Amino acid sequence: MPETLLDKNRKWAAERVAADPDYFRRLSELQAPRFLWIGCSDSRVPANVIAGLEPGEVFVHRNVANLVHHSDLNLLSVLEYAVEVLGVAHVIVCGHYGCGGVKAAMEGCAHGVVDHWLQPIRDIADAHAAALEAHTEEAARLSALCELSIREQVATLSRTPIIRNAWARGDPLAIHGWVYSLSDGLLRDLDCRLSAAHPHRPPPVS
Ligand code: CO
């Protein structure tokens, strides 16, 4: 029942105040997160929880399969605010293995509107068809596509005018691609970091 959430909330707020009477006053006066997290909507990958961050420490945008669409006003508004007003130092694109969105994109059948949303993943799969087919196990192919998509979203993000302008004015902002494993709860850096000093991803190793 949703009422249990209200009960949990009252308990949580009381515990916070008991531990630190100034907690909510401080948080309500200032928001200064150092991180923008772009993650999947999947209920098992909550940014604050898996990264061990407190309220106020991470600005969050989540959508199905953590995609960066150039025309997504929601994501672009979040990105602009995070970069230009909050001045975050790091943007983290975090996907996860076993992503239902990536899996749906790989399947041939229709799922509805979400198939339009997932088009970039099908494009990535087509562009890397040979490398993906080298994996005989479907699970391994799915994991490889999850990683490829995260790298691609990092690159797509780096080409937005918001990021280009930030780098042009000397903002030390960096973009990172991470993947989360549902099976062990660990985050892994995909080493595809981009910044003003290294704004382009290296060519793929063949
Ligand atoms: Co997902």
XYZ file of N, CA and C and ligand atoms in Angstrom:
619
model
N 0.839 -1.207 0.000
C 0.000 0.000 0.000
C 0.874 1.256 0.000
N 0.490 2.293 -0.765
C 1.326 3.506 -0.786
C 1.452 4.163 0.583
N 0.452 3.936 1.485
C 0.533 4.563 2.816
C 1.777 4.127 3.575
N 2.242 2.912 3.288
C 3.444 2.443 3.994
C 4.651 3.312 3.638
N 4.632 3.894 2.429
C 5.735 4.779 2.037
C 5.727 6.034 2.901
N 4.520 6.533 3.202
C 4.423 7.732 4.051
C 4.926 7.412 5.464
N 4.605 6.214 5.939
C 5.086 5.802 7.264
C 6.620 5.698 7.266
N 7.150 5.073 6.208
C 8.611 4.930 6.107
C 9.275 6.302 6.062
N 8.637 7.226 5.344
C 9.188 8.574 5.210
C 9.249 9.275 6.568
N 8.164 9.172 7.339
C 8.145 9.829 8.651
C 9.242 9.266 9.547
N 9.444 7.967 9.475
C 10.476 7.303 10.290
C 11.866 7.793 9.852
N 12.066 7.841 8.521
C 13.363 8.262 7.971
C 13.687 9.705 8.381
N 12.675 10.605 8.221
C 12.896 12.021 8.556
C 13.207 12.180 10.045
N 12.511 11.416 10.879
C 12.739 11.512 12.325
C 14.149 11.032 12.673
N 14.585 9.974 12.004
C 15.935 9.439 12.270
C 17.012 10.447 11.865
N 16.778 11.103 10.733
C 17.749 12.108 10.272
C 17.884 13.241 11.281
N 16.733 13.725 11.731
C 16.750 14.846 12.676
C 17.370 14.421 14.009
N 17.108 13.176 14.401
C 17.679 12.684 15.657
C 19.208 12.671 15.565
N 19.716 12.282 14.379
C 21.168 12.188 14.211
C 21.805 13.562 13.993
N 21.033 14.473 13.391
C 21.585 15.790 13.050
C 20.431 16.800 12.976
N 20.202 17.530 14.064
C 19.041 18.435 14.121
C 19.001 19.473 12.995
N 20.157 19.798 12.410
C 20.228 20.828 11.361
C 20.095 20.264 9.944
N 19.956 18.944 9.856
C 20.045 18.256 8.564
C 19.150 18.866 7.474
N 17.858 18.974 7.735
C 16.947 19.454 6.690
C 17.070 20.962 6.460
N 17.392 21.710 7.493
C 17.570 23.150 7.299
C 18.738 23.397 6.337
N 19.831 22.668 6.557
C 21.018 22.820 5.708
C 20.705 22.425 4.261
N 20.062 21.262 4.089
C 19.749 20.774 2.741
C 18.787 21.702 2.012
N 17.835 22.280 2.734
C 16.828 23.109 2.072
C 17.422 24.435 1.610
N 18.535 24.826 2.212
C 19.136 26.114 1.850
C 20.123 26.022 0.699
N 20.652 24.837 0.444
C 21.705 24.741 -0.565
C 21.667 23.408 -1.303
N 21.753 23.488 -2.637
C 21.941 22.285 -3.439
C 23.246 22.470 -4.193
N 24.251 21.662 -3.884
C 25.545 21.800 -4.559
C 26.151 20.432 -4.880
N 25.433 19.631 -5.686
C 25.977 18.306 -6.006
C 27.169 18.423 -6.945
N 28.099 17.479 -6.845
C 29.261 17.481 -7.745
C 29.029 16.558 -8.942
N 27.947 15.788 -8.892
C 27.726 14.783 -9.932
C 26.351 14.911 -10.582
N 26.336 14.727 -11.899
C 25.074 14.488 -12.608
C 25.100 13.035 -13.029
N 24.052 12.326 -12.687
C 23.941 10.905 -12.989
C 22.880 10.718 -14.053
N 23.236 10.090 -15.162
C 22.251 9.751 -16.190
C 22.167 8.229 -16.200
N 21.073 7.715 -15.669
C 20.977 6.266 -15.495
C 19.692 5.695 -16.038
N 19.546 4.386 -15.864
C 18.350 3.688 -16.341
C 17.234 3.812 -15.309
N 15.982 3.788 -15.814
C 14.806 3.881 -14.932
C 14.599 2.622 -14.092
N 15.281 1.554 -14.432
C 15.149 0.276 -13.725
C 15.176 0.495 -12.205
N 14.206 -0.113 -11.508
C 14.075 0.103 -10.053
C 15.264 -0.425 -9.264
N 16.091 -1.249 -9.923
C 17.221 -1.847 -9.197
C 18.497 -1.030 -9.285
N 18.443 0.124 -9.965
C 19.667 0.928 -10.109
C 19.481 2.379 -9.633
N 19.078 2.553 -8.367
C 18.916 3.927 -7.842
C 20.278 4.561 -7.574
N 20.524 5.708 -8.201
C 21.848 6.346 -8.153
C 22.367 6.527 -6.730
N 21.582 7.182 -5.873
C 22.065 7.478 -4.520
C 22.455 6.218 -3.762
N 21.613 5.201 -3.898
C 21.829 3.986 -3.106
C 23.078 3.250 -3.567
N 23.185 2.977 -4.871
C 24.309 2.139 -5.311
C 25.632 2.894 -5.276
N 25.590 4.226 -5.371
C 26.845 4.988 -5.304
C 27.122 5.471 -3.868
N 26.266 5.094 -2.943
C 26.484 5.459 -1.545
C 26.461 6.956 -1.293
N 25.574 7.661 -2.004
C 25.526 9.119 -1.873
C 24.309 9.577 -1.073
N 24.501 10.657 -0.341
C 23.442 11.232 0.487
C 22.585 12.187 -0.354
N 21.370 12.510 0.094
C 20.589 13.555 -0.581
C 21.447 14.819 -0.697
N 21.375 15.480 -1.850
C 22.165 16.694 -2.055
C 23.481 16.453 -2.761
N 23.860 15.169 -2.938
C 25.175 14.886 -3.511
C 25.156 14.527 -4.995
N 23.973 14.211 -5.539
C 23.931 13.838 -6.959
C 22.623 14.319 -7.583
N 22.757 14.959 -8.759
C 21.609 15.408 -9.551
C 21.318 14.257 -10.507
N 20.047 13.895 -10.659
C 19.764 12.638 -11.357
C 18.775 12.792 -12.504
N 19.108 12.139 -13.624
C 18.151 11.986 -14.722
C 18.138 10.505 -15.072
N 16.935 9.929 -15.128
C 16.856 8.511 -15.500
C 15.818 8.320 -16.595
N 16.124 7.463 -17.533
C 15.154 7.088 -18.556
C 15.410 5.636 -18.946
N 14.536 5.075 -19.766
C 14.694 3.680 -20.157
C 16.000 3.503 -20.940
N 16.885 2.689 -20.417
C 18.162 2.323 -21.038
C 19.179 3.473 -21.079
N 19.000 4.470 -20.184
C 19.967 5.591 -20.068
C 20.474 6.107 -21.415
N 19.521 6.587 -22.222
C 19.874 7.079 -23.556
C 19.956 8.601 -23.606
N 20.820 9.087 -24.489
C 20.940 10.529 -24.731
C 20.409 10.802 -26.137
N 19.178 11.312 -26.199
C 18.607 11.709 -27.488
C 18.842 13.214 -27.633
N 19.347 13.612 -28.805
C 19.631 15.035 -29.020
C 18.396 15.929 -28.866
N 17.209 15.358 -29.060
C 15.991 16.176 -29.008
C 15.230 16.000 -27.702
N 15.823 15.354 -26.713
C 15.147 15.098 -25.448
C 15.247 16.339 -24.552
N 14.180 17.144 -24.585
C 14.179 18.402 -23.815
C 14.309 18.161 -22.318
N 13.807 17.029 -21.879
C 13.907 16.695 -20.461
C 15.379 16.530 -20.080
N 16.076 15.655 -20.793
C 17.501 15.433 -20.485
C 18.329 16.700 -20.699
N 18.061 17.411 -21.797
C 18.859 18.617 -22.090
C 18.644 19.698 -21.028
N 17.421 19.796 -20.517
C 17.145 20.779 -19.461
C 17.900 20.416 -18.189
N 17.885 19.132 -17.862
C 18.616 18.655 -16.680
C 20.115 18.904 -16.856
N 20.609 18.585 -18.053
C 22.041 18.736 -18.336
C 22.466 20.199 -18.249
N 21.668 21.071 -18.865
C 22.014 22.488 -18.848
C 22.030 23.038 -17.426
N 21.020 22.680 -16.660
C 20.946 23.168 -15.281
C 22.117 22.635 -14.449
N 22.416 21.364 -14.639
C 23.496 20.738 -13.870
C 24.846 21.373 -14.200
N 25.078 21.628 -15.486
C 26.382 22.138 -15.921
C 26.502 23.634 -15.670
N 25.456 24.380 -16.055
C 25.588 25.839 -16.029
C 25.179 26.490 -14.707
N 24.279 25.893 -13.973
C 23.838 26.496 -12.704
C 24.482 25.790 -11.507
N 24.362 24.479 -11.481
C 24.927 23.745 -10.342
C 26.445 23.603 -10.461
N 26.941 23.630 -11.701
C 28.384 23.501 -11.906
C 28.937 22.147 -11.500
N 28.236 21.081 -11.873
C 28.739 19.747 -11.526
C 30.102 19.520 -12.183
N 30.933 18.725 -11.527
C 32.276 18.457 -12.053
C 32.307 17.191 -12.902
N 31.319 16.309 -12.681
C 31.318 15.025 -13.379
C 29.913 14.660 -13.837
N 29.822 14.229 -15.091
C 28.569 13.659 -15.588
C 28.830 12.167 -15.759
N 28.017 11.357 -15.122
C 28.213 9.909 -15.190
C 27.040 9.275 -15.925
N 27.347 8.646 -17.066
C 26.323 7.863 -17.758
C 26.472 6.454 -17.217
N 25.452 5.990 -16.509
C 25.560 4.664 -15.907
C 24.483 3.726 -16.425
N 24.916 2.710 -17.140
C 23.994 1.677 -17.594
C 24.164 0.455 -16.714
N 23.497 -0.617 -17.075
C 23.645 -1.836 -16.271
C 23.478 -3.070 -17.140
N 24.184 -4.133 -16.718
C 24.034 -5.413 -17.420
C 22.614 -5.916 -17.191
N 22.109 -6.664 -18.142
C 20.752 -7.198 -18.025
C 19.695 -6.129 -18.196
N 20.021 -5.049 -18.897
C 19.076 -3.940 -19.067
C 17.910 -4.373 -19.968
N 16.697 -4.246 -19.447
C 15.516 -4.640 -20.200
C 15.334 -3.828 -21.472
N 15.753 -2.555 -21.427
C 15.641 -1.702 -22.602
C 16.567 -2.179 -23.711
N 17.792 -2.519 -23.343
C 18.765 -3.001 -24.339
C 18.287 -4.347 -24.892
N 17.742 -5.182 -24.001
C 17.249 -6.502 -24.412
C 16.069 -6.340 -25.385
N 15.175 -5.411 -25.065
C 14.011 -5.175 -25.935
C 14.463 -4.694 -27.314
N 15.529 -3.869 -27.326
C 16.035 -3.364 -28.606
C 16.610 -4.502 -29.451
N 17.164 -5.516 -28.782
C 17.773 -6.649 -29.500
C 16.734 -7.619 -30.048
N 15.548 -7.623 -29.411
C 14.510 -8.559 -29.827
C 13.843 -8.062 -31.104
N 13.368 -8.990 -31.880
C 12.742 -8.604 -33.144
C 11.298 -8.153 -32.987
N 10.652 -8.498 -31.870
C 9.219 -8.243 -31.736
C 8.903 -6.798 -31.325
N 7.641 -6.420 -31.493
C 7.207 -5.050 -31.186
C 6.840 -4.901 -29.715
N 7.238 -3.770 -29.120
C 6.916 -3.499 -27.719
C 6.068 -2.240 -27.554
N 5.889 -1.484 -28.635
C 5.111 -0.252 -28.543
C 5.981 0.978 -28.726
N 5.560 2.064 -28.090
C 6.244 3.356 -28.244
C 7.732 3.256 -27.902
N 8.018 2.404 -26.913
C 9.410 2.300 -26.457
C 10.352 1.866 -27.590
N 9.823 1.205 -28.617
C 10.682 0.812 -29.743
C 11.261 2.036 -30.456
N 10.505 3.134 -30.466
C 11.032 4.377 -31.054
C 12.139 4.934 -30.170
N 11.879 4.887 -28.872
C 12.871 5.381 -27.908
C 14.189 4.610 -28.026
N 14.061 3.294 -28.261
C 15.244 2.412 -28.254
C 15.980 2.350 -29.592
N 15.514 3.098 -30.584
C 16.135 3.048 -31.912
C 17.660 3.224 -31.882
N 18.203 4.162 -31.085
C 19.667 4.324 -31.082
C 20.402 3.025 -30.724
N 19.799 2.196 -29.874
C 20.472 0.945 -29.495
C 20.497 -0.017 -30.675
N 19.407 -0.036 -31.452
C 19.415 -0.895 -32.644
C 20.457 -0.397 -33.646
N 20.611 0.919 -33.731
C 21.632 1.473 -34.636
C 23.037 1.069 -34.181
N 23.267 1.114 -32.868
C 24.576 0.721 -32.326
C 24.813 -0.768 -32.599
N 23.768 -1.581 -32.407
C 23.888 -3.024 -32.651
C 24.215 -3.288 -34.117
N 23.595 -2.543 -35.024
C 23.871 -2.723 -36.456
C 25.308 -2.319 -36.778
N 25.752 -1.206 -36.183
C 27.105 -0.705 -36.472
C 28.177 -1.653 -35.943
N 27.847 -2.438 -34.919
C 28.832 -3.348 -34.313
C 28.395 -4.807 -34.458
N 27.668 -5.095 -35.536
C 27.087 -6.430 -35.706
C 28.135 -7.541 -35.638
N 29.264 -7.345 -36.311
C 30.283 -8.402 -36.349
C 30.832 -8.682 -34.954
N 31.161 -7.623 -34.221
C 31.715 -7.792 -32.870
C 30.694 -8.459 -31.949
N 29.429 -8.087 -32.104
C 28.396 -8.669 -31.235
C 28.158 -10.141 -31.567
N 28.197 -10.452 -32.860
C 27.947 -11.839 -33.257
C 29.080 -12.765 -32.849
N 30.246 -12.178 -32.535
C 31.377 -12.989 -32.073
C 31.062 -13.641 -30.725
N 30.083 -13.063 -30.001
C 29.670 -13.670 -28.724
C 28.610 -14.719 -29.014
N 28.905 -15.959 -28.676
C 27.945 -17.022 -28.989
C 26.783 -17.036 -28.001
N 27.058 -16.678 -26.739
C 25.999 -16.655 -25.724
C 25.191 -15.366 -25.838
N 23.877 -15.486 -25.751
C 23.040 -14.296 -25.863
C 23.298 -13.312 -24.718
N 23.531 -13.869 -23.507
C 23.768 -12.994 -22.347
C 25.035 -12.157 -22.552
N 26.066 -12.786 -23.133
C 27.323 -12.067 -23.375
C 27.128 -10.990 -24.435
N 26.282 -11.310 -25.424
C 25.988 -10.344 -26.497
C 25.242 -9.136 -25.905
N 24.316 -9.432 -25.013
C 23.541 -8.377 -24.363
C 24.461 -7.490 -23.511
N 25.371 -8.123 -22.770
C 26.310 -7.349 -21.940
C 27.196 -6.463 -22.812
N 27.658 -7.020 -23.930
C 28.522 -6.254 -24.838
C 27.772 -5.059 -25.407
N 26.491 -5.276 -25.747
C 25.698 -4.177 -26.298
C 25.407 -3.124 -25.218
N 25.202 -3.574 -23.976
C 25.015 -2.617 -22.872
C 26.232 -1.697 -22.787
N 27.431 -2.283 -22.850
C 28.661 -1.489 -22.748
C 28.818 -0.568 -23.958
N 28.576 -1.103 -25.154
C 28.698 -0.290 -26.377
C 27.766 0.908 -26.316
N 26.551 0.675 -25.829
C 25.577 1.759 -25.775
C 26.018 2.835 -24.785
N 26.545 2.433 -23.631
C 27.006 3.421 -22.645
C 28.102 4.290 -23.260
N 29.068 3.645 -23.926
C 30.158 4.402 -24.571
C 29.594 5.388 -25.595
N 28.609 4.928 -26.342
C 28.007 5.766 -27.369
C 27.272 6.961 -26.750
N 26.606 6.724 -25.623
C 25.877 7.834 -24.973
C 26.858 8.880 -24.440
N 28.014 8.414 -23.951
C 29.051 9.348 -23.484
C 29.497 10.229 -24.657
N 29.728 9.594 -25.816
C 30.163 10.342 -26.997
C 29.067 11.295 -27.482
N 27.818 10.822 -27.465
C 26.693 11.669 -27.897
C 26.572 12.891 -26.990
N 26.706 12.644 -25.701
C 26.627 13.734 -24.722
C 27.721 14.770 -24.979
N 28.905 14.278 -25.314
C 30.052 15.179 -25.516
C 29.856 16.086 -26.728
N 28.966 15.692 -27.628
C 28.735 16.502 -28.830
C 27.586 17.494 -28.662
N 26.930 17.507 -27.515
C 25.849 18.483 -27.315
C 26.450 19.872 -27.147
N 25.757 20.895 -27.627
C 26.260 22.267 -27.463
C 26.491 22.627 -25.987
N 25.705 22.059 -25.099
C 25.860 22.371 -23.666
C 27.253 21.958 -23.184
N 27.665 20.764 -23.550
C 28.989 20.272 -23.131
C 30.092 20.992 -23.913
N 29.881 21.152 -25.227
C 30.906 21.840 -26.054
C 31.166 23.252 -25.517
N 30.080 23.968 -25.185
C 30.230 25.332 -24.670
C 30.936 25.322 -23.321
N 30.609 24.347 -22.482
C 31.244 24.267 -21.155
C 32.749 24.070 -21.325
N 33.131 23.174 -22.215
C 34.559 22.924 -22.438
C 35.246 24.135 -23.064
N 34.525 24.816 -23.963
C 35.117 25.989 -24.626
C 35.429 27.100 -23.628
N 34.643 27.183 -22.549
C 34.922 28.239 -21.564
C 35.821 27.733 -20.432
N 36.416 26.549 -20.625
C 37.410 26.055 -19.671
C 36.850 25.304 -18.488
N 35.585 24.895 -18.573
C 34.979 24.113 -17.493
C 35.697 22.752 -17.396
N 36.185 22.391 -16.197
C 36.913 21.116 -16.052
C 36.019 19.867 -16.044
N 34.767 20.059 -16.386
C 33.783 18.971 -16.424
C 34.268 17.724 -17.187
N 34.043 16.565 -16.611
C 34.371 15.302 -17.293
C 33.121 14.434 -17.405
N 33.061 13.658 -18.493
C 31.944 12.728 -18.696
C 32.490 11.302 -18.571
N 31.794 10.493 -17.831
C 32.257 9.128 -17.584
C 31.188 8.115 -18.010
N 31.642 6.927 -18.402
C 30.723 5.834 -18.709
C 30.955 4.696 -17.733
N 29.931 4.367 -16.976
C 30.029 3.287 -15.986
C 28.955 2.241 -16.264
N 29.253 1.019 -15.819
C 28.239 -0.032 -15.927
C 28.082 -0.687 -14.553
N 26.836 -0.999 -14.232
C 26.506 -1.591 -12.933
C 26.092 -3.041 -13.135
N 26.560 -3.884 -12.242
C 26.190 -5.288 -12.336
C 25.143 -5.622 -11.278
N 23.981 -6.072 -11.748
C 22.898 -6.421 -10.819
C 23.282 -7.629 -9.979
N 24.178 -8.473 -10.512
C 24.474 -9.728 -9.812
C 25.420 -9.573 -8.627
N 26.279 -8.530 -8.648
C 27.162 -8.359 -7.484
C 27.092 -6.958 -6.872
N 26.261 -6.080 -7.469
C 26.087 -4.748 -6.891
C 27.252 -3.811 -7.109
N 28.155 -4.171 -8.036
C 29.350 -3.333 -8.243
C 29.266 -2.477 -9.497
N 29.825 -1.280 -9.392
C 29.949 -0.362 -10.526
C 31.326 -0.540 -11.139
N 31.390 -0.461 -12.466
C 32.683 -0.573 -13.137
C 32.842 0.585 -14.121
N 34.035 1.186 -14.109
C 34.344 2.292 -15.011
C 34.726 1.714 -16.377
N 34.060 2.146 -17.440
C 34.360 1.617 -18.780
C 35.537 2.342 -19.438
N 36.174 3.230 -18.691
C 37.366 3.932 -19.192
C 37.109 4.646 -20.520
N 36.010 5.365 -20.601
C 35.725 6.120 -21.826
C 35.525 7.595 -21.465
N 36.254 8.022 -20.447
C 36.147 9.383 -19.924
C 36.476 10.425 -20.999
N 35.642 11.451 -21.118
C 35.926 12.550 -22.036
C 35.932 13.863 -21.246
N 36.823 14.770 -21.659
C 36.918 16.071 -20.977
C 37.414 17.092 -21.997
N 37.575 18.347 -21.556
C 38.040 19.379 -22.480
C 39.396 19.008 -23.073
N 40.256 18.379 -22.255
C 41.586 17.988 -22.736
C 41.516 16.789 -23.682
N 40.517 15.947 -23.491
C 40.344 14.750 -24.334
C 38.881 14.662 -24.755
N 38.484 15.534 -25.708
C 37.059 15.616 -26.041
C 36.542 14.531 -26.983
N 37.465 13.769 -27.575
C 37.025 12.736 -28.522
C 37.416 11.363 -28.007
N 36.570 10.387 -28.277
C 36.941 9.033 -27.851
C 37.996 8.485 -28.815
N 38.885 7.641 -28.301
C 39.904 7.063 -29.165
C 39.258 6.150 -30.216
N 39.897 5.981 -31.378
C 39.315 5.096 -32.388
C 39.227 3.672 -31.845
N 38.225 2.909 -32.277
C 38.084 1.559 -31.751
C 39.285 0.669 -32.105
N 39.650 -0.208 -31.166
C 40.757 -1.126 -31.407
C 40.227 -2.261 -32.279
N 40.917 -2.500 -33.407
C 40.414 -3.569 -34.296
C 41.282 -4.813 -34.201
Co 17.888 -0.804 -17.771
